Structure formats: structure tokens, C-alpha cells
């Protein structure tokens, strides 16, 4: 039997509903339950693959290759699970499925309507995922804010589920904002309004999480409890934390675990302290390193969120706080000469010509000054281009994605060219990579077969590989029986490593991604030597 915890948001977006839901998942996981997350995105897109990072922040890639909203990344990091595309429900997917059934005549001639057909599809989807994954607790986050037109059919489906499930199998958590007025008083009116809105849709919250700059006062909680008709112990303070990983600890302090145990009739099967210990370590780091991330989406808050988190994980492991600074690669192109006062340089994934020359300049700088370097995906490809131009002397070498070049050192493989003719698609998700013994990556992963997530179309052009290897570049990981290069390193440098895959997506705070752990460790050593 699955129990459901549904998380909705009120007042405004950007309250950290995803972190709240992920933290609830973590505290229940820690007492021994199998928690399975589902994120509902009420937009019409089928998935996030075609969405622009300038608008939405990072696109997170799941193991099955589905491209999703970055909240799924929080779930994977907090709860420690790996989910598939089915765990991301969008309006587009629901309608597509209903319309396909309609075309096949599955509705037997009846009029197909939002209620019951769309709402049934939503409920079946959620229950289907819970069943398939053997979820003891299914955590469903409804994206957007209560009252948005897009979210209505989902909230109606949730209302029906609330009625259909028994009291002890369903909890509705509503996340709202408690602002401070100019005198510093905690104001409950926005919360009252948003709960009213929820009620007008037939939903009644069981728990109210109040996001506030400061801890909610007992009097504020009392007032919310009174006006919103929940017990005072079900009003939870989610005050600003220095560090998002502290939120599960705050919820334990607020006794949210106890309330959920009581309401859902759970038991404390275990008391896992891995998370708590990780946070303790994170809060007492006494050294610091600065890493420059050179990219195109530097003005978008969440564009490099998994990279930032993976760096942080590497820092917890190596014993240092990581300050990540974003450098606009297009800006770099305008300088004749520049200097980076940093301990490491990371060039992340990316697409298209804009800013690519600036990224190449940053790679040259890292290589020539022997500053720890990590390249990811596009960063891997540009490290190949940089080496071709500046070490092999192949003039105007480039990726054929970026320009017409006499030396397409990064190019499409023939089969990718075929796929591209049919409309273009990427190589996505978990793919087995073989690491060569005696290399840095082998040492970091400590095994020869790894599975990492991919999102790319271009590859190292096989024709040039011997030339690269003769000049000292080692392709230390490969896939597809050696046809595709997956990792590169320069053994003559202190740490110069790049990967075609995206290791950041599998990094966890208590178990860092090996390339990130190695990179940050090297940056720390560099800073101790040079500062
Ligand atoms: N644009 C490159 C490609 O398609 C790299 C993609 C990426 O960095 N995710 O292969």
C-alpha cells in the first residue's frame, strides 16, 4: 500500500517548494521508508529538452535520458534515488496519452472531457508509478502556484485522490510565504488567502510550511493554525537557511517527522544519520577554494545548479568550501589578455558558437598556467579543439557544430548524421564507459566500467586521435567499443581532465562524483601551494 504526500505552493513561485518536498523525502527515508518522488509540471511541453536555459535554468538529465526540470535533481540528491522520465508528469504528456487513447477508440464513443478523462489519466499515472516502483511513500510535487489555470486539472485530480485514499494514506502539504512587514512583524495574511484559494478548490491542507526570513514565532504559528484550520504542530517553520542541505535538519527540529509519523501511522524503523553528519561537516569547513565556471548562461540563477552542487560535494569530501564564480565566456573574448585569480577552471556543457571562443581562451589559460581544469561535455570538446589549435598547430581547428573548418576535430559520426537528417536527436542518458587502467579517471572511479549520463551529438573525430595521443593527450575513457572518446587527460599537468558525459548529475552530497572530487582536491592543493 502506498501513502501519498502531495506538496502544493501558494502566494508566489520560487519559494523553494522543490527543496521542501525533497527534504520531506529525506527525513522519511532516514526513518527507513522507500520514498519515490514525482514532479508534476503543468506546462504543455512534453519534457524540458527543448526548453531554453535562459528561461528555465538547467535541464537535468535522468538515467533513461529524459530531460527534466531541475527539481528532479534535488530529489535525486536529497533522497538518493535515481528516477526515470515517468516521474515527471507534464500536461503535454497527459494530453498526449489521452488523445492517443481517443484515436484508438478506447473511450468507446463517449465525449472525452477534462473530468473524468484527464483527471483519471493523472491519477492513474501517479498510482501507476507508485505501484511499479513499489513506493511506500509517494511524494508528489505540483509545480506552479495554486490558482494557476494550468494547474487546475492536477489539483482536481489530487482532490479526488484525497477523497479516495484513507485518512492515514494521504497528506497535503501546502508551502506558503510569511513575509515580514517594515516593522519586522511576521504577516500571515498571504498564507490565509492562499489556503482560502486551496479550499475553494475543495482541498484542505494537513500541513502548512511557512517560508520566512526568520523562524516562525509561536504566535504566528498559532494564528496560521487558527485561520487555516490545522493543528499548531502542523504549522512548520521553513526559515531561510545558509545552506539548502540544512532544510531536512530544520524540519526535524520542527518535529515535522513526528507529525507525519502520527498522521500517516508510520513507525521509526531506523535512524540514518548520514545526512546530518554530512551537514555538520559542511558547516565546519575551514578552508576555501575558488572555482571559475566559464559559460554562457551566467546571468541565469539556476543554469549551472548541478555543477554548483557537485563542486560543493567535492568540497565536503576534500574538506573545503567551494566558492563558484561565473565568468561570461563572451566577455572574455573582448580581452587581449586576462588573469584569473582562481584555484580551478571548469568549462561546462553548452551549445552553439556564441561564447565558444572565450571558453577556448579559458582552457588555454588553464593549460598554460597549469591551473586545475575540468571540462564537461562541450568543455571536453573544446579542450580537444584547443589542443588541436595550440599544441598540434592545426590552424582553425574546430567542432563542425561551430564553424566550417579544415580540421573538424569534433564532428558528427556517420550514424549521428543519419539521425540528424531525420530531425536531430541527442545521445542521452546512462551509457557504459570503459576507463583505461593507470589513468587519472581510473584512479578516481577505482573501476573500469562506469555508467554516466550523456547529452550530446558531437564526438571526437576518430581520424585525429593518433595525432592527439602522439602529442601527449590521453583518451582515458571510451564507449561503443572504442569508437567514441569519453574522457581525456593531460598527464603532464597537475589536473587536466575532461569528460564527454555529465558526471554532475550523479553526484550526491555524501558521495561526490569522482571527477569533481578529484578536481576540487587538486584545486585545494593548488591553493595551499600558491596562496
Ligand atoms: N554541443 C555539444 C554537442 O551537441 C555539447 C553538448 C553539451 O555540452 N551538452 O555535442
mmCIF file of C-alpha atoms in Angstrom, residues 363-523:
data_model
loop_
_atom_site.group_PDB
_atom_site.id
_atom_site.type_symbol
_atom_site.label_atom_id
_atom_site.label_comp_id
_atom_site.label_asym_id
_atom_site.label_seq_id
_atom_site.Cartn_x
_atom_site.Cartn_y
_atom_site.Cartn_z
ATOM 1 C CA UNK A 363 41.138 26.404 -21.489
ATOM 2 C CA UNK A 364 44.389 27.728 -22.958
ATOM 3 C CA UNK A 365 44.871 29.768 -19.808
ATOM 4 C CA UNK A 366 44.301 26.728 -17.568
ATOM 5 C CA UNK A 367 46.627 24.538 -19.626
ATOM 6 C CA UNK A 368 49.449 27.048 -19.971
ATOM 7 C CA UNK A 369 49.368 28.105 -16.324
ATOM 8 C CA UNK A 370 48.796 24.577 -15.065
ATOM 9 C CA UNK A 371 45.645 25.506 -13.154
ATOM 10 C CA UNK A 372 43.386 22.549 -12.290
ATOM 11 C CA UNK A 373 40.888 22.134 -15.124
ATOM 12 C CA UNK A 374 37.694 20.157 -15.546
ATOM 13 C CA UNK A 375 35.834 20.147 -18.865
ATOM 14 C CA UNK A 376 32.345 18.749 -19.184
ATOM 15 C CA UNK A 377 30.699 17.747 -22.451
ATOM 16 C CA UNK A 378 31.077 20.928 -24.549
ATOM 17 C CA UNK A 379 34.027 21.704 -22.257
ATOM 18 C CA UNK A 380 35.539 18.324 -23.202
ATOM 19 C CA UNK A 381 35.043 19.011 -26.901
ATOM 20 C CA UNK A 382 36.562 22.481 -26.661
ATOM 21 C CA UNK A 383 39.568 21.088 -24.786
ATOM 22 C CA UNK A 384 40.135 18.918 -27.857
ATOM 23 C CA UNK A 385 39.785 21.932 -30.145
ATOM 24 C CA UNK A 386 42.154 23.987 -28.000
ATOM 25 C CA UNK A 387 44.800 21.271 -28.054
ATOM 26 C CA UNK A 388 44.434 20.854 -31.826
ATOM 27 C CA UNK A 389 44.978 24.543 -32.435
ATOM 28 C CA UNK A 390 47.645 25.370 -29.890
ATOM 29 C CA UNK A 391 49.604 22.147 -29.464
ATOM 30 C CA UNK A 392 49.157 20.334 -32.764
ATOM 31 C CA UNK A 393 49.171 23.616 -34.682
ATOM 32 C CA UNK A 394 46.085 22.728 -36.719
ATOM 33 C CA UNK A 395 45.005 26.163 -37.785
ATOM 34 C CA UNK A 396 41.322 26.980 -37.318
ATOM 35 C CA UNK A 397 40.599 23.522 -35.974
ATOM 36 C CA UNK A 398 37.094 23.455 -34.561
ATOM 37 C CA UNK A 399 33.967 21.467 -33.895
ATOM 38 C CA UNK A 400 31.823 21.213 -37.012
ATOM 39 C CA UNK A 401 28.935 22.343 -34.799
ATOM 40 C CA UNK A 402 30.617 25.740 -34.565
ATOM 41 C CA UNK A 403 32.178 26.584 -37.930
ATOM 42 C CA UNK A 404 33.187 25.287 -41.349
ATOM 43 C CA UNK A 405 36.698 24.176 -40.665
ATOM 44 C CA UNK A 406 39.511 22.387 -42.489
ATOM 45 C CA UNK A 407 40.111 20.407 -39.274
ATOM 46 C CA UNK A 408 36.827 19.189 -37.793
ATOM 47 C CA UNK A 409 38.439 17.550 -34.751
ATOM 48 C CA UNK A 410 34.969 17.331 -33.220
ATOM 49 C CA UNK A 411 32.413 16.061 -35.678
ATOM 50 C CA UNK A 412 29.262 14.002 -36.129
ATOM 51 C CA UNK A 413 29.769 10.266 -36.558
ATOM 52 C CA UNK A 414 28.088 8.843 -39.706
ATOM 53 C CA UNK A 415 25.164 7.344 -37.781
ATOM 54 C CA UNK A 416 24.552 10.607 -35.947
ATOM 55 C CA UNK A 417 24.473 12.301 -39.333
ATOM 56 C CA UNK A 418 21.722 9.878 -40.372
ATOM 57 C CA UNK A 419 19.752 10.567 -37.194
ATOM 58 C CA UNK A 420 20.209 14.295 -37.695
ATOM 59 C CA UNK A 421 18.736 14.083 -41.172
ATOM 60 C CA UNK A 422 15.585 12.762 -39.586
ATOM 61 C CA UNK A 423 15.210 15.787 -37.351
ATOM 62 C CA UNK A 424 18.085 15.629 -34.964
ATOM 63 C CA UNK A 425 18.298 13.907 -31.677
ATOM 64 C CA UNK A 426 20.829 13.615 -28.908
ATOM 65 C CA UNK A 427 22.716 10.768 -27.334
ATOM 66 C CA UNK A 428 21.075 10.825 -23.925
ATOM 67 C CA UNK A 429 21.172 9.183 -20.528
ATOM 68 C CA UNK A 430 23.236 6.449 -18.919
ATOM 69 C CA UNK A 431 25.814 4.839 -21.197
ATOM 70 C CA UNK A 432 28.536 2.413 -20.193
ATOM 71 C CA UNK A 433 32.025 3.905 -20.352
ATOM 72 C CA UNK A 434 35.246 1.905 -20.089
ATOM 73 C CA UNK A 435 38.157 3.513 -18.269
ATOM 74 C CA UNK A 436 41.766 2.703 -19.079
ATOM 75 C CA UNK A 437 43.909 1.370 -16.261
ATOM 76 C CA UNK A 438 46.644 3.630 -14.993
ATOM 77 C CA UNK A 439 44.838 6.873 -15.837
ATOM 78 C CA UNK A 440 43.596 9.641 -13.544
ATOM 79 C CA UNK A 441 39.939 8.830 -14.165
ATOM 80 C CA UNK A 442 40.544 5.149 -13.479
ATOM 81 C CA UNK A 443 42.146 6.074 -10.208
ATOM 82 C CA UNK A 444 39.267 8.390 -9.313
ATOM 83 C CA UNK A 445 36.487 5.923 -10.071
ATOM 84 C CA UNK A 446 38.551 2.943 -8.994
ATOM 85 C CA UNK A 447 36.899 0.619 -11.530
ATOM 86 C CA UNK A 448 36.933 0.105 -15.249
ATOM 87 C CA UNK A 449 33.211 0.180 -16.150
ATOM 88 C CA UNK A 450 31.121 3.178 -15.187
ATOM 89 C CA UNK A 451 27.672 4.467 -16.119
ATOM 90 C CA UNK A 452 27.333 8.182 -16.578
ATOM 91 C CA UNK A 453 24.673 10.405 -18.140
ATOM 92 C CA UNK A 454 25.084 11.917 -21.584
ATOM 93 C CA UNK A 455 23.525 14.731 -23.571
ATOM 94 C CA UNK A 456 25.334 15.447 -26.821
ATOM 95 C CA UNK A 457 25.531 14.847 -30.556
ATOM 96 C CA UNK A 458 29.143 15.528 -31.499
ATOM 97 C CA UNK A 459 32.180 13.288 -30.950
ATOM 98 C CA UNK A 460 35.954 13.365 -31.153
ATOM 99 C CA UNK A 461 36.739 12.767 -34.835
ATOM 100 C CA UNK A 462 38.452 9.325 -34.890
ATOM 101 C CA UNK A 463 40.796 10.371 -37.718
ATOM 102 C CA UNK A 464 42.686 12.743 -35.460
ATOM 103 C CA UNK A 465 43.050 10.518 -32.399
ATOM 104 C CA UNK A 466 46.572 9.149 -33.165
ATOM 105 C CA UNK A 467 47.871 12.672 -33.653
ATOM 106 C CA UNK A 468 46.463 13.780 -30.301
ATOM 107 C CA UNK A 469 47.863 10.784 -28.499
ATOM 108 C CA UNK A 470 51.302 11.263 -30.011
ATOM 109 C CA UNK A 471 51.335 14.789 -28.624
ATOM 110 C CA UNK A 472 50.535 13.684 -25.064
ATOM 111 C CA UNK A 473 46.765 13.804 -24.774
ATOM 112 C CA UNK A 474 45.425 10.602 -23.252
ATOM 113 C CA UNK A 475 41.896 9.466 -24.077
ATOM 114 C CA UNK A 476 41.359 7.662 -20.817
ATOM 115 C CA UNK A 477 37.746 6.564 -21.260
ATOM 116 C CA UNK A 478 35.766 5.337 -24.236
ATOM 117 C CA UNK A 479 32.431 3.773 -25.166
ATOM 118 C CA UNK A 480 30.893 1.989 -28.118
ATOM 119 C CA UNK A 481 33.811 -0.468 -28.453
ATOM 120 C CA UNK A 482 36.328 2.322 -28.614
ATOM 121 C CA UNK A 483 34.605 4.324 -31.334
ATOM 122 C CA UNK A 484 33.686 7.219 -29.074
ATOM 123 C CA UNK A 485 36.046 9.037 -26.732
ATOM 124 C CA UNK A 486 34.584 9.744 -23.311
ATOM 125 C CA UNK A 487 37.427 11.112 -21.148
ATOM 126 C CA UNK A 488 40.656 12.932 -21.810
ATOM 127 C CA UNK A 489 43.552 13.979 -19.636
ATOM 128 C CA UNK A 490 46.953 15.596 -19.862
ATOM 129 C CA UNK A 491 49.215 13.606 -17.522
ATOM 130 C CA UNK A 492 51.910 16.284 -17.683
ATOM 131 C CA UNK A 493 49.586 18.711 -15.887
ATOM 132 C CA UNK A 494 48.575 18.809 -12.249
ATOM 133 C CA UNK A 495 44.906 18.115 -13.096
ATOM 134 C CA UNK A 496 43.630 18.499 -16.620
ATOM 135 C CA UNK A 497 40.648 16.205 -17.109
ATOM 136 C CA UNK A 498 37.553 16.397 -19.259
ATOM 137 C CA UNK A 499 34.583 14.113 -19.814
ATOM 138 C CA UNK A 500 32.137 13.816 -22.700
ATOM 139 C CA UNK A 501 29.480 12.754 -20.170
ATOM 140 C CA UNK A 502 27.959 14.840 -17.378
ATOM 141 C CA UNK A 503 29.207 13.470 -14.045
ATOM 142 C CA UNK A 504 27.481 16.282 -12.134
ATOM 143 C CA UNK A 505 24.073 14.626 -12.464
ATOM 144 C CA UNK A 506 25.039 11.618 -10.364
ATOM 145 C CA UNK A 507 26.902 13.482 -7.655
ATOM 146 C CA UNK A 508 25.472 13.264 -4.129
ATOM 147 C CA UNK A 509 26.412 15.367 -1.072
ATOM 148 C CA UNK A 510 27.538 12.280 0.835
ATOM 149 C CA UNK A 511 29.059 10.574 -2.207
ATOM 150 C CA UNK A 512 30.659 13.032 -4.606
ATOM 151 C CA UNK A 513 31.156 12.412 -8.298
ATOM 152 C CA UNK A 514 34.750 11.166 -8.713
ATOM 153 C CA UNK A 515 35.856 13.735 -11.336
ATOM 154 C CA UNK A 516 34.507 16.558 -9.159
ATOM 155 C CA UNK A 517 36.116 15.118 -6.028
ATOM 156 C CA UNK A 518 39.467 14.869 -7.835
ATOM 157 C CA UNK A 519 39.157 18.334 -9.337
ATOM 158 C CA UNK A 520 38.323 20.098 -6.060
ATOM 159 C CA UNK A 521 41.027 18.187 -4.218
ATOM 160 C CA UNK A 522 43.544 19.323 -6.787
ATOM 161 C CA UNK A 523 42.244 22.917 -6.576
#
